[in-house]
Each structure stands twice: as C-alpha cells, then as structure tokens.
Amino acid sequence: MLTIDALQYSRWSREIFRQMRQGGLDCVHVTIAYHETAVETLRRIGEWNRLFEDNGDLIMRVGDARDVHDARQSGRTGIVYGFQNCSPIEDDFSLVEVFHQLGVRFMQLSYNNQSLLATGCYEETDPGITRFGRQVIREMNRVGMVVDMSHSAERSTLEAIELSRRPIAITHANPATFHPALRNKSDRVLKALGDSGGMLGFSLYPHHLKGGSGCSLADFCAMVGRTAELMGVDHIGIGSDLCQDQPDSVVAWMRNGRWSRVTDYGEGSAADAGFPAQPGWFANSTHYGNLAAGLAEAGFSGEEVEKIMGGNWLRFFEETFGPEDGSRA
Amino acid sequence: MLTIDALQYSRWSREIFRQMRQGGLDCVHVTIAYHETAVETLRRIGEWNRLFEDNGDLIMRVGDARDVHDARQSGRTGIVYGFQNCSPIEDDFSLVEVFHQLGVRFMQLSYNNQSLLATGCYEETDPGITRFGRQVIREMNRVGMVVDMSHSAERSTLEAIELSRRPIAITHANPATFHPALRNKSDRVLKALGDSGGMLGFSLYPHHLKGGSGCSLADFCAMVGRTAELMGVDHIGIGSDLCQDQPDSVVAWMRNGRWSRVTDYGEGSAADAGFPAQPGWFANSTHYGNLAAGLAEAGFSGEEVEKIMGGNWLRFFEETFGPEDGSRA
C-alpha cells in the first residue's frame, strides 16, 4: 500500500531509514527548519545532502509526485523538505522560490507565535494574515510551495484558506473535538479546509491525542472516522509528527528558539518538559501497518484505507508541488 | 558558430540580453557574487529568477552542456552562475553542494585578497592553498563546481592546478607577457593549466590589454596565437570580463567590498577610478563576430576559430559540470 507521512522530525539515522523501509513508508515530509535563518537552513540542507550520500540505498530526495513513484519503484523512502516556520525566508519574498529550487515544498506561515506572515496558535490575539503574508502566499502559489497552517491560529488559518489560490494543508494536527489542545483544529477550520480541496494529516504526537501516550488505536481510528464525515475521505491522511530518538533539548529548541529568556513549555509543562512517549502501536516508522489495520477495523473500506494511508497525499502533491503555470518544476 | 563567453558581469537588462542574441552568444558565465555572504547570494539568485521570468524568450538557466544545446536550439542565451570569490560559502564546505544545486558552476578561490581558501593576486606573499581550501577543492571536484583562479596569486594557482583532481579554469585573464598586470598570468601558470586539461578565457577588459582601451584587434588576436602555441589550441576560449552599463560604484564594490576603509583602486588609480572604456571592436555582446573574424585574420583555421569561440568551453563544461561519480547532476 502506498504510504505517505506528511510530517516527521526525527533524529535521522540509518536505523530510522531502515525502519521506514521496514514499515513500507514510501514518502515522508521532513522538517528542516523551525527557527533557522536562511543561512542556517542552507546548513540543514547540507546535512541532508550527506544523509543522501550515506544512505542512498534507503532514501532519495523527492520534489514531485513522479519522484514518489520513483522512490517506491526503487525500494526507497522519498524525502520532501518543509519548514515549520517562515524564518528561513527572513524578510525576502524571493527566497520562497530559491528554497523551492532547493526542494522545499511546505512552509508553515507561523509556528506557535506571531510571525511576519501570520499568527501562531499560542498568541492571545490573531489579527490574521499580514501584508507580507499575502505576498508570500501568492508567491508560494506561483512556485508550488504548500501553505501549511499546522501551528497557526484560527483566523489566520481561515484567511490563508481563503487567500490561497491553491489548496493548503494542515500537515499534522487533529480535531479539537477529539482533544482540546490549542494545536488541534476547530470543526470550522477543518470544514473550510476540506471544502477548499485542502488536506489534514492526523497527528500521532501524544499531546494531540485523547489520553495522550495512553490513547488507543481504536479511539484514534474512530476520530479519523468522524473527521472523514466532516471533511470527506479524500481530504485526510497521516502526518504523524513523529520525533523519534530526539533528545529533550530539541523540543526545547522547537518551543523556545531564540525568542524567550524564560522557558516556554508549549503543550508540556515544567513537570513534563520533554518529548512524551509514543503510543505503543505507533512507536516508530515500522508501525504504519498498525494504522492501516486499525482503519480497516474502524470500518473504512480497502479503497478508503489506501487513500488515507497515502493516496490522498500523492494526489495533493500532484496538484500543488509544481509551478502554477504548469511549467516544469 | 557556437559562442560561449566564460565571464561577464554586466548591469543585466533586456537590452543587453537582446544584444547577446544579436551577437549570437549561446552561453555566458555570469558573476552573481563578489563579496556577498550566503544569504546575500540567495538574494542575487532571487534577482536572476525575476530576470528569467521577465526575459524567458531571450535567456535560460544552464546547468550543463546539454542545456547549452537546448539554449542554442531555442534561440536563447544560456546563463551559467559563478562566484568571483568564496565569500558565499562562508566557513562551511557543505554550501559548495547547496550552491551547486542552485546552479553555481564556477567559484574563484580568492578575489585579489587572501581568502579562507587561497591567496589573491594583489597580496605580497602567497602561502598557497589553505587547509580549508584543500577540503573545498575536493568538494568542488566531487559535486562538479569548477575551480577558477582568475584573481588568485601564482603559488595558489599552481597548487590548485596540482591539487584539483579535475581540470580547473582561469575564466578571464591574459598572459602577463602580453601586458604585465598583476591580474595576468605567467607562462608557467598557463603552461601548467593547459597541461592539466584546464582552460584560459581571454579577457577583453582594458586593464588586461596591451595599450588598454586602445588595444587593437590584431594585437589581441596575435596574443591569442602565441598563447595557443604555449597552451595548445584546445585549452583557450573567451572570457571577456565585460562589465557593460555598470555605474562606477560597482567597480568600487568589486575592489573594496567591506574590507577597506581606504579606497583601493585595484588596476585603476585615483585619477582613473572608474570602469575603463571598452575597445571599439568589443564594446558589447553584439561584437563576438569581430573576434571570430580577427582570429581567422590572425591565421587560425575555421575549426580552430570554432574551438576558441565556444567549442572548447562546451567540451570543458561536459567534463566538469557534473558530479565526479557520473551520477545525474
């Protein structure tokens, strides 16, 4: 079964790439920047170049849906780059295209906080998409970089759906009705996302799950079922948010970057500051089969399971990764 | 006749691109950085993206010899990116590959001054290629970025020729025996360059010419003849160093960057600080035909003129622009 995960940020290693192969993962959207500046992001790309050099038998760079087929046929996992924040473009719209040239296909307009483009989900007030944000959405549409609102606030997200000429994504989040985290999304957002042709990737990150690390596969899959009814089965997929083998210093960086002297614990707390434990049925990239089995158990047809496990994301990649004018990416 | 110019740094405009088409220029190596940092270089690439958008009927981006054929067949001038200094990679060898991914195919190891990699031609002492320089040459060889020593000093240049596993270039300079500028090259360097399979591009910049702006076409072509005897007719081409329509502030930036509080005049002087006037027979990109005619007049055969006007550079591009292991660029 074609399997695509629309968000991971693991401590990449040959062992993890082997697990991806074992789990039948054909393509994964990997985060290469949280708070990195442009030049720091170039270094992350440099690090990925060395991962490709050293693990060319297990992974390959992916820039479009055709490449995903090539990855699948050659028995490798395709790697798609994305940013969880707009820091890499700094104040320069023209860096959208330059990073697209380097393979970046997703960019979140904000990460928890207010950015130059949009508001993050932990701000108290959301004034919506900024002037610069409108220009950047237009440029992302033009070159084929997907607007991702996973960590953005409600009004900004609704406006991004409205302003974007091409479908957008929430690569990794769940419905707030399932678990009322600020990172999870209202039915209003999810409905607008589905109606506009956009995609939601379901998160397996414990802070986004009912019951956290103890969430059951059956509860997770029942939530997928309710969301399919809300958004349509063609607009949902997996975006696991798996952060495998990362030290807790990394979640501190994700939450605090360079913006706060006082430690921000995000969805955690001082008493529970680190990465939470994954549910046993999705502990690493060997476990995609558990998700497929759970979805079937929850009543999805074989065809629907295939859509959710990867088919929908592949169609979305076909629609969104190329230049708007249809010229060669 | 296939025509390639291995160095220009003009104030790019639709008018200049039209002149390139009128002059039958199939490909030109353009400088995109002198003293730019990594992020400043990304902005230059962003500017070029907009030039391609606005002038797609006249120019196209070129990353290998095959692209040069495509440019020629579609009646456009191919654009190859290069750096005149190593400032864009800052202190990070991994940026060599990242900039190669963005289309950069030439990098000078130093520009007039000592760099982190090599010594420039205006330094008093040349200790040769640095430790970092050896690593960067190796990385450039690996990914397919050409070592260019046009503005480097003698010992560094000889060592670069020796250390590089692939042929290198001096994209724009003349023999010092023709005109004894510090920027021109000794017969020892030119001989070693030719013997190693490298390429020299003859400069039409007046400070590199006998008689400066008043240099005659016949004198220039006689110099090409003597150099062909020294290096072999397969190792020479054009690298005009044409800086058309640039304000004098640009030559001041080229010479001074951010490194000097006191104005450095390079090959000029306080009394002659600006760009010198081009010889009338090579005033702009419509004049490549004059060079071809002058070379024939000087006694080169038709086949030899074709080699010098572009054939040699095309062969060199085929040999040097791809990854060393022969995989897809």
XYZ file of C-alpha atoms in Angstrom:
658
model
C 0.000 0.000 0.000
C 1.378 3.415 -0.969
C 2.215 5.078 2.343
C 2.989 8.760 2.886
C 3.616 10.514 6.189
C 3.173 14.276 5.916
C 5.328 15.179 8.916
C 8.252 13.760 10.825
C 11.121 15.419 12.622
C 13.274 12.605 13.895
C 16.933 12.398 14.772
C 17.737 10.950 11.350
C 19.928 7.887 11.250
C 20.456 4.805 9.157
C 18.480 2.893 11.753
C 15.459 5.161 11.293
C 15.702 4.951 7.490
C 15.794 1.150 7.815
C 12.650 1.295 9.975
C 10.963 3.402 7.285
C 11.727 0.725 4.709
C 10.516 -1.983 7.100
C 7.280 -0.058 7.668
C 6.739 0.366 3.923
C 6.929 4.157 4.071
C 7.192 5.470 0.503
C 7.489 9.172 1.262
C 7.850 11.421 4.269
C 7.700 15.196 4.627
C 10.603 16.077 6.923
C 11.028 19.329 8.800
C 14.350 21.026 8.026
C 13.760 24.310 9.881
C 11.932 25.623 12.951
C 13.621 28.916 13.801
C 16.565 28.763 11.406
C 17.596 31.809 9.399
C 18.254 31.490 5.667
C 21.898 30.555 6.069
C 21.208 28.171 8.925
C 18.663 26.473 6.665
C 21.318 26.057 3.959
C 23.363 24.153 6.545
C 20.400 21.857 7.262
C 20.198 21.154 3.514
C 23.930 20.465 3.563
C 23.380 17.943 6.355
C 20.635 16.252 4.319
C 22.991 16.060 1.333
C 25.315 13.971 3.470
C 22.417 11.786 4.656
C 21.558 11.113 0.994
C 25.215 10.362 0.241
C 25.475 7.885 3.102
C 22.026 6.277 2.749
C 21.323 6.409 -0.981
C 20.128 2.794 -0.865
C 17.330 3.684 1.581
C 16.236 7.265 0.831
C 16.040 9.736 -2.059
C 15.138 13.407 -2.417
C 11.604 13.969 -3.715
C 10.361 17.112 -5.448
C 7.125 15.941 -7.055
C 4.644 13.069 -7.218
C 6.606 11.417 -10.045
C 9.622 11.215 -7.756
C 7.451 9.439 -5.155
C 6.718 6.757 -7.748
C 10.460 6.510 -8.496
C 11.190 6.137 -4.782
C 8.570 3.407 -4.443
C 9.803 1.544 -7.505
C 13.425 1.675 -6.343
C 12.508 0.491 -2.838
C 13.449 3.747 -1.127
C 11.676 6.314 1.020
C 11.221 9.673 -0.658
C 12.157 12.741 1.388
C 10.232 16.014 0.937
C 11.570 19.125 2.697
C 9.434 21.524 4.662
C 9.692 24.428 7.101
C 7.598 24.637 10.287
C 8.017 28.396 10.302
C 8.782 31.194 7.857
C 12.094 32.150 9.465
C 14.179 30.781 6.539
C 12.822 33.382 4.117
C 13.591 36.173 6.619
C 12.067 39.351 5.165
C 12.533 38.441 1.486
C 9.684 37.013 -0.619
C 12.174 36.000 -3.302
C 13.641 33.317 -1.041
C 10.402 31.327 -1.444
C 11.398 30.437 -4.994
C 15.073 29.910 -4.096
C 14.129 27.401 -1.389
C 11.655 25.764 -3.763
C 14.615 25.295 -6.123
C 16.366 23.515 -3.250
C 13.420 21.138 -2.823
C 11.308 22.796 -0.123
C 7.617 22.027 -0.717
C 5.869 23.014 2.548
C 6.138 26.114 4.696
C 4.139 26.908 7.819
C 3.255 30.588 7.913
C 3.755 30.694 11.690
C 4.951 28.442 14.475
C 3.056 28.973 17.749
C 3.961 32.695 17.843
C 3.192 35.693 15.666
C 5.421 35.667 12.587
C 5.956 38.198 9.808
C 3.221 36.362 7.886
C 0.576 35.052 10.274
C -0.363 34.360 13.875
C 0.591 31.274 15.865
C -1.828 29.146 17.868
C -0.499 30.268 21.280
C -0.958 34.022 20.748
C -3.904 35.611 22.542
C -4.973 37.715 19.583
C -4.931 36.796 15.921
C -5.103 39.771 13.540
C -4.982 37.463 10.508
C -2.619 37.247 7.541
C -0.222 40.211 7.365
C 0.565 42.364 4.325
C 3.825 40.460 3.785
C 1.892 37.227 4.363
C -0.425 37.942 1.458
C 2.521 38.473 -0.869
C 4.205 35.283 0.337
C 1.040 33.171 -0.107
C 0.826 34.486 -3.661
C 4.489 33.632 -4.282
C 4.079 30.156 -2.722
C 1.093 29.565 -5.009
C 3.112 30.680 -8.022
C 6.134 28.444 -7.494
C 4.396 25.433 -5.908
C 5.152 25.560 -2.196
C 2.307 24.415 0.057
C 0.936 26.734 2.745
C 0.888 24.712 5.985
C -1.102 26.090 8.953
C -0.468 23.320 11.495
C 0.789 25.665 14.234
C -1.225 28.745 13.222
C -4.185 30.380 14.926
C -7.808 30.192 13.841
C -8.379 33.454 11.999
C -5.036 33.315 10.196
C -5.803 29.756 9.112
C -9.252 30.624 7.790
C -7.796 33.601 5.926
C -4.980 31.507 4.460
C -7.536 29.002 3.140
C -9.442 31.913 1.621
C -6.461 33.813 0.201
C -4.560 30.889 -1.255
C -5.411 30.221 -4.890
C -4.277 26.612 -4.414
C -5.327 24.121 -1.718
C -3.415 24.337 1.540
C -2.541 21.794 4.212
C -2.567 21.257 7.922
C 0.094 18.586 7.797
C -0.050 17.491 11.442
C -2.935 18.156 13.845
C -6.182 16.575 14.996
C -9.702 17.882 15.551
C -10.079 19.877 18.772
C -13.248 17.891 19.427
C -11.022 14.813 19.875
C -8.618 16.543 22.248
C -8.920 20.225 23.107
C -5.266 21.238 22.620
C -4.627 24.709 21.226
C -2.701 22.974 18.449
C -5.744 20.955 17.381
C -8.248 22.461 14.949
C -11.873 23.556 15.188
C -14.515 21.914 13.041
C -14.957 25.268 11.314
C -11.317 25.237 10.172
C -11.442 21.565 9.193
C -14.646 22.017 7.190
C -13.232 25.037 5.341
C -10.010 23.121 4.701
C -11.820 20.135 3.183
C -14.228 22.301 1.190
C -11.287 24.139 -0.406
C -9.561 20.940 -1.524
C -7.020 21.040 1.285
C -5.562 18.219 3.348
C -5.344 17.344 7.053
C -2.636 14.997 8.291
C -3.578 13.218 11.535
C -1.016 13.615 14.272
C 0.264 10.776 16.446
C 2.038 13.171 18.799
C 0.712 12.355 22.296
C -0.099 15.980 23.199
C -2.565 15.954 20.270
C -4.233 12.675 21.321
C -7.127 11.977 23.663
C -5.479 10.297 26.639
C -2.007 11.309 25.453
C 0.500 8.464 25.313
C -2.253 6.105 26.500
C -4.563 6.830 23.554
C -5.834 3.612 21.992
C -5.594 2.778 18.298
C -9.368 2.256 18.272
C -10.026 5.739 19.691
C -7.600 7.259 17.169
C -9.266 5.486 14.251
C -12.750 6.400 15.465
C -11.594 10.034 15.419
C -10.407 9.556 11.818
C -13.862 8.234 11.002
C -15.634 11.265 12.470
C -13.246 13.594 10.623
C -13.886 11.784 7.342
C -17.572 12.531 7.822
C -16.779 16.203 8.446
C -14.175 16.821 5.721
C -14.664 13.999 3.220
C -12.467 10.926 2.964
C -10.442 12.489 0.132
C -9.007 15.238 2.335
C -7.371 13.322 5.164
C -4.078 11.499 5.565
C -1.306 10.822 8.043
C 1.055 13.486 9.427
C 2.442 11.629 12.396
C 4.629 14.388 13.888
C 6.945 11.566 14.923
C 10.057 12.966 16.654
C 11.953 9.738 17.100
C 15.204 9.444 19.085
C 15.397 13.212 19.677
C 16.925 14.448 22.934
C 14.695 16.720 25.010
C 16.960 19.653 24.110
C 15.329 19.532 20.673
C 11.789 20.033 21.931
C 13.156 22.943 23.991
C 14.591 24.444 20.781
C 11.317 23.873 18.933
C 9.388 25.687 21.675
C 11.855 28.449 22.551
C 14.114 29.064 19.590
C 15.899 32.307 20.428
C 12.740 34.212 21.297
C 12.396 33.649 25.033
C 14.670 34.036 28.026
C 12.029 32.301 30.152
C 11.477 28.661 29.219
C 8.261 28.059 27.318
C 6.871 24.531 27.741
C 4.434 24.610 24.849
C 1.996 21.729 25.217
C 4.110 20.291 28.034
C 4.819 21.692 31.487
C 7.758 22.206 33.833
C 6.958 18.805 35.320
C 6.591 17.203 31.890
C 9.055 19.186 29.792
C 10.448 16.569 27.429
C 9.145 14.606 24.466
C 6.175 12.454 25.560
C 6.279 8.692 24.975
C 4.643 7.490 21.767
C 1.683 5.094 21.998
C 2.967 1.527 21.677
C 1.028 0.980 18.441
C 2.879 3.888 16.775
C 6.309 3.970 18.357
C 8.341 4.298 15.155
C 8.227 4.023 11.363
C 7.760 0.255 11.370
C 4.191 0.730 12.613
C 2.293 2.148 9.607
C 0.710 -1.275 9.170
C -0.963 -0.892 12.565
C -2.636 2.306 11.350
C -3.903 0.650 8.171
C -5.230 -2.326 10.148
C -6.881 -0.031 12.697
C -8.603 1.972 9.971
C -9.969 -1.195 8.381
C -11.120 -2.356 11.814
C -12.890 1.001 12.269
C -14.957 0.340 9.165
C -13.078 2.030 6.319
C -13.126 0.144 3.018
C -9.871 -1.040 1.442
C -10.002 1.816 -1.036
C -10.568 4.349 1.733
C -7.674 2.989 3.777
C -5.416 3.361 0.717
C -6.497 6.972 0.304
C -5.832 7.821 3.946
C -2.516 5.982 4.134
C -1.014 7.774 1.118
C -3.228 8.081 -1.934
C -4.717 11.424 -0.894
C -1.346 12.993 -0.168
C 0.016 11.775 -3.505
C -2.884 13.402 -5.358
C -2.334 16.579 -3.325
C 1.396 16.571 -4.208
C 0.447 16.269 -7.903
C -1.846 19.278 -7.546
C 0.411 21.541 -5.525
C 4.168 20.902 -5.926
C 4.619 22.300 -9.435
C 4.583 25.895 -10.673
C 1.120 27.375 -11.028
C 1.609 27.972 -14.762
C 2.196 24.242 -15.269
C 5.791 24.663 -16.485
C 8.430 22.210 -15.369
C 9.097 22.344 -11.628
C 29.151 29.358 -34.741
C 28.655 28.116 -31.154
C 29.748 31.032 -28.983
C 30.446 30.921 -25.245
C 31.746 33.749 -23.074
C 33.226 32.471 -19.815
C 32.802 35.720 -17.876
C 30.569 38.751 -17.885
C 29.306 40.955 -15.100
C 27.033 43.471 -16.745
C 24.137 45.511 -15.457
C 21.661 42.993 -16.805
C 18.744 44.315 -18.805
C 16.500 43.283 -21.645
C 18.623 45.480 -23.909
C 21.778 43.538 -23.007
C 20.034 40.187 -23.478
C 18.886 41.384 -26.915
C 22.477 42.303 -27.771
C 23.574 38.808 -26.720
C 21.080 37.312 -29.151
C 22.189 39.728 -31.869
C 25.815 38.758 -31.256
C 24.963 35.049 -31.426
C 26.042 34.363 -27.862
C 24.847 30.868 -26.909
C 26.039 30.817 -23.327
C 27.612 33.168 -20.823
C 29.069 32.568 -17.372
C 27.739 35.408 -15.241
C 29.124 36.526 -11.898
C 26.495 36.505 -9.154
C 28.757 37.254 -6.179
C 31.955 39.164 -5.361
C 31.858 39.725 -1.608
C 28.326 38.526 -0.872
C 27.618 36.320 2.141
C 25.498 33.188 1.719
C 22.201 34.953 2.295
C 23.151 37.906 0.111
C 23.938 35.396 -2.632
C 20.461 33.870 -2.267
C 19.082 37.350 -2.982
C 21.191 37.568 -6.155
C 19.689 34.235 -7.240
C 16.248 35.653 -6.448
C 17.017 38.616 -8.711
C 18.079 36.260 -11.500
C 14.813 34.317 -11.083
C 12.960 37.512 -11.902
C 15.242 38.174 -14.905
C 14.364 34.690 -16.209
C 10.664 35.368 -15.585
C 10.767 38.642 -17.481
C 13.105 37.578 -20.306
C 12.329 33.911 -20.833
C 12.264 34.469 -24.606
C 15.922 35.594 -24.597
C 17.703 33.718 -21.785
C 17.533 30.434 -19.886
C 19.329 28.946 -16.894
C 22.072 26.485 -17.843
C 23.455 23.758 -15.582
C 25.281 21.513 -18.053
C 26.457 21.213 -21.647
C 23.135 19.649 -22.692
C 21.351 22.779 -21.520
C 23.682 24.861 -23.722
C 22.466 22.869 -26.730
C 18.857 23.464 -25.606
C 19.543 27.195 -25.303
C 21.079 27.297 -28.766
C 18.242 25.312 -30.324
C 15.608 27.536 -28.727
C 17.369 30.724 -29.811
C 18.234 31.838 -26.284
C 21.424 32.616 -24.380
C 22.232 30.144 -21.620
C 23.187 31.623 -18.257
C 25.713 29.821 -16.021
C 26.217 31.151 -12.485
C 29.604 31.712 -10.907
C 31.237 33.353 -7.886
C 34.348 35.544 -8.186
C 35.188 34.816 -4.564
C 34.463 32.181 -1.955
C 32.524 34.511 0.349
C 29.154 32.834 -0.403
C 30.203 29.556 1.235
C 31.395 31.460 4.326
C 33.161 28.892 6.545
C 31.049 25.894 5.517
C 32.260 23.366 2.922
C 28.733 21.942 2.664
C 27.483 25.118 0.984
C 29.503 24.154 -2.113
C 26.980 21.434 -2.909
C 23.988 23.562 -1.900
C 25.045 26.331 -4.298
C 25.754 23.727 -6.980
C 22.122 22.625 -6.517
C 21.155 26.243 -7.201
C 23.118 26.248 -10.468
C 26.523 27.641 -9.483
C 29.238 26.069 -11.646
C 32.337 28.257 -11.095
C 33.916 29.594 -7.924
C 37.116 31.617 -7.652
C 39.069 30.556 -4.594
C 40.155 34.155 -3.938
C 39.485 37.627 -5.293
C 42.578 39.883 -5.200
C 43.000 39.395 -1.423
C 43.777 36.460 0.834
C 40.635 34.370 1.351
C 39.887 31.425 3.613
C 40.922 29.187 0.695
C 43.735 30.814 -1.280
C 45.727 33.962 -1.903
C 44.703 36.813 -4.197
C 46.900 38.348 -6.872
C 47.428 41.654 -5.009
C 48.812 40.142 -1.793
C 52.554 40.446 -1.284
C 53.004 36.912 -0.023
C 51.257 33.784 -1.207
C 51.407 30.864 1.235
C 49.409 28.653 -1.142
C 46.129 26.761 -0.736
C 44.921 26.708 2.877
C 43.727 23.675 4.850
C 40.102 24.687 4.287
C 40.988 25.342 0.635
C 42.093 21.739 0.128
C 38.802 20.464 1.501
C 36.808 22.853 -0.670
C 38.706 21.898 -3.844
C 37.925 18.265 -3.068
C 34.254 19.087 -2.533
C 34.105 21.197 -5.731
C 35.625 18.263 -7.629
C 33.059 15.901 -6.119
C 29.950 17.889 -6.986
C 31.101 19.471 -10.253
C 31.924 23.093 -9.480
C 34.897 24.493 -11.409
C 37.862 25.964 -9.522
C 38.530 29.385 -11.082
C 41.834 31.126 -10.271
C 41.405 34.303 -12.335
C 42.116 36.684 -9.439
C 44.445 34.390 -7.468
C 48.180 34.605 -6.917
C 50.838 32.457 -8.591
C 51.635 29.835 -5.979
C 48.000 29.314 -5.005
C 47.128 28.889 -8.678
C 49.870 26.331 -9.307
C 48.829 24.432 -6.205
C 45.151 24.494 -7.204
C 46.065 23.026 -10.595
C 48.044 20.325 -8.795
C 45.515 19.576 -6.062
C 42.374 19.540 -8.184
C 41.500 16.088 -9.468
C 39.557 17.720 -12.312
C 40.718 20.422 -14.742
C 40.411 23.973 -13.483
C 39.881 27.310 -15.240
C 41.172 30.822 -15.374
C 37.984 32.196 -16.835
C 39.175 35.735 -17.540
C 42.820 36.833 -17.801
C 45.592 37.194 -20.364
C 49.273 36.244 -20.443
C 51.477 38.601 -18.433
C 53.863 38.632 -21.410
C 51.120 40.485 -23.351
C 50.519 43.048 -20.619
C 52.291 42.866 -17.248
C 49.246 43.403 -14.977
C 49.237 41.521 -11.685
C 45.939 40.005 -12.827
C 47.528 38.497 -15.940
C 49.201 35.098 -15.736
C 52.794 33.868 -16.069
C 53.731 31.436 -18.798
C 54.473 28.925 -16.050
C 50.877 29.076 -14.819
C 49.446 28.995 -18.337
C 51.585 26.014 -19.320
C 50.586 24.084 -16.191
C 46.941 24.992 -16.796
C 46.992 23.707 -20.384
C 48.981 20.567 -19.497
C 46.396 19.664 -16.845
C 43.458 19.948 -19.242
C 42.382 23.344 -17.915
C 41.028 26.355 -19.761
C 42.011 30.012 -20.112
C 39.395 32.589 -21.117
C 40.919 35.656 -22.798
C 39.880 38.912 -21.200
C 38.736 41.969 -23.109
C 38.871 44.157 -20.017
C 41.141 47.106 -20.925
C 43.328 46.828 -17.812
C 44.311 43.344 -19.051
C 45.154 44.513 -22.593
C 48.340 45.882 -24.115
C 47.544 49.534 -24.749
C 44.402 49.368 -22.620
C 41.278 50.708 -24.297
C 43.373 51.442 -27.383
C 44.457 47.811 -27.887
C 43.939 46.697 -31.483
C 42.034 43.598 -32.516
C 45.124 42.443 -34.423
C 47.334 42.728 -31.319
C 44.726 40.874 -29.250
C 44.480 38.053 -31.803
C 48.251 37.807 -32.181
C 48.373 37.306 -28.388
C 45.794 34.527 -28.719
C 48.064 32.947 -31.344
C 51.107 32.989 -29.066
C 49.053 31.560 -26.207
C 47.749 28.756 -28.420
C 51.365 27.803 -29.088
C 52.087 27.791 -25.355
C 48.948 26.007 -24.064
C 47.534 24.209 -27.090
C 44.554 25.420 -29.113
C 42.193 23.128 -27.174
C 42.668 24.983 -23.890
C 41.743 28.548 -24.763
C 38.481 30.420 -25.140
C 36.836 33.756 -24.480
C 36.174 35.187 -21.001
C 35.532 38.792 -21.891
C 35.095 40.234 -18.376
C 32.596 42.581 -19.992
C 31.021 44.869 -17.362
C 28.523 46.635 -19.559
C 26.389 49.578 -18.390
C 27.653 49.313 -14.806
C 27.984 52.510 -12.774
C 31.447 53.159 -11.327
C 30.067 52.396 -7.864
C 30.101 48.750 -8.924
C 33.808 48.618 -9.691
C 34.352 50.298 -6.301
C 32.322 47.471 -4.671
C 34.266 44.848 -6.618
C 37.566 46.295 -5.412
C 36.640 47.271 -1.861
C 33.737 45.162 -0.727
C 33.532 45.744 3.004
C 37.210 45.071 3.633
C 38.785 48.523 3.364
C 38.098 51.913 4.858
C 40.674 53.399 2.476
C 39.653 53.196 -1.163
C 41.501 50.545 -3.119
C 41.746 51.279 -6.847
C 42.755 47.820 -7.986
C 44.092 48.022 -11.524
C 42.923 51.625 -11.769
C 44.094 54.706 -9.870
C 42.627 57.697 -8.061
C 42.826 59.582 -11.353
C 41.294 56.677 -13.290
C 38.969 55.108 -10.746
C 36.025 54.017 -12.866
C 35.381 51.333 -15.443
C 37.697 51.861 -18.444
C 36.211 52.253 -21.931
C 35.999 49.039 -23.955
C 37.894 48.842 -27.263
C 35.543 49.788 -30.105
C 35.779 46.296 -31.636
C 34.444 44.724 -28.428
C 32.110 47.274 -26.886
C 29.212 44.922 -26.140
C 27.729 41.480 -26.791
C 26.949 42.215 -30.442
C 30.690 42.066 -31.229
C 31.599 38.379 -30.942
C 31.731 38.259 -34.748
C 34.627 40.727 -34.691
C 36.609 38.337 -32.502
C 35.934 35.384 -34.811
C 36.921 37.432 -37.849
C 40.065 38.703 -36.125
C 41.118 35.181 -35.172
C 40.696 33.996 -38.775
C 42.660 37.023 -39.949
C 45.420 36.102 -37.477
C 45.805 32.728 -39.178
C 43.577 30.360 -37.169
C 41.749 27.742 -39.244
C 37.948 27.640 -39.277
C 37.986 24.674 -36.928
C 40.351 26.440 -34.542
C 38.219 29.575 -34.501
C 35.191 27.430 -33.594
C 37.095 25.860 -30.733
C 38.219 29.208 -29.342
C 34.835 30.904 -29.762
C 32.928 28.221 -27.836
C 33.758 24.616 -28.705
C 36.494 24.316 -26.095
C 34.347 25.727 -23.297
C 31.495 23.397 -24.241
C 33.800 20.363 -24.023
C 35.109 21.679 -20.687
C 31.541 22.090 -19.370
C 30.839 18.468 -20.370
C 33.899 17.349 -18.438
C 33.463 19.418 -15.304
C 29.846 20.418 -14.507
C 28.526 17.026 -13.397
C 29.227 15.063 -10.216
C 32.559 13.258 -10.215
C 30.886 9.863 -9.875
C 28.991 10.446 -13.115
C 25.541 10.415 -11.485
C 22.893 12.868 -12.625
C 23.815 16.473 -11.909
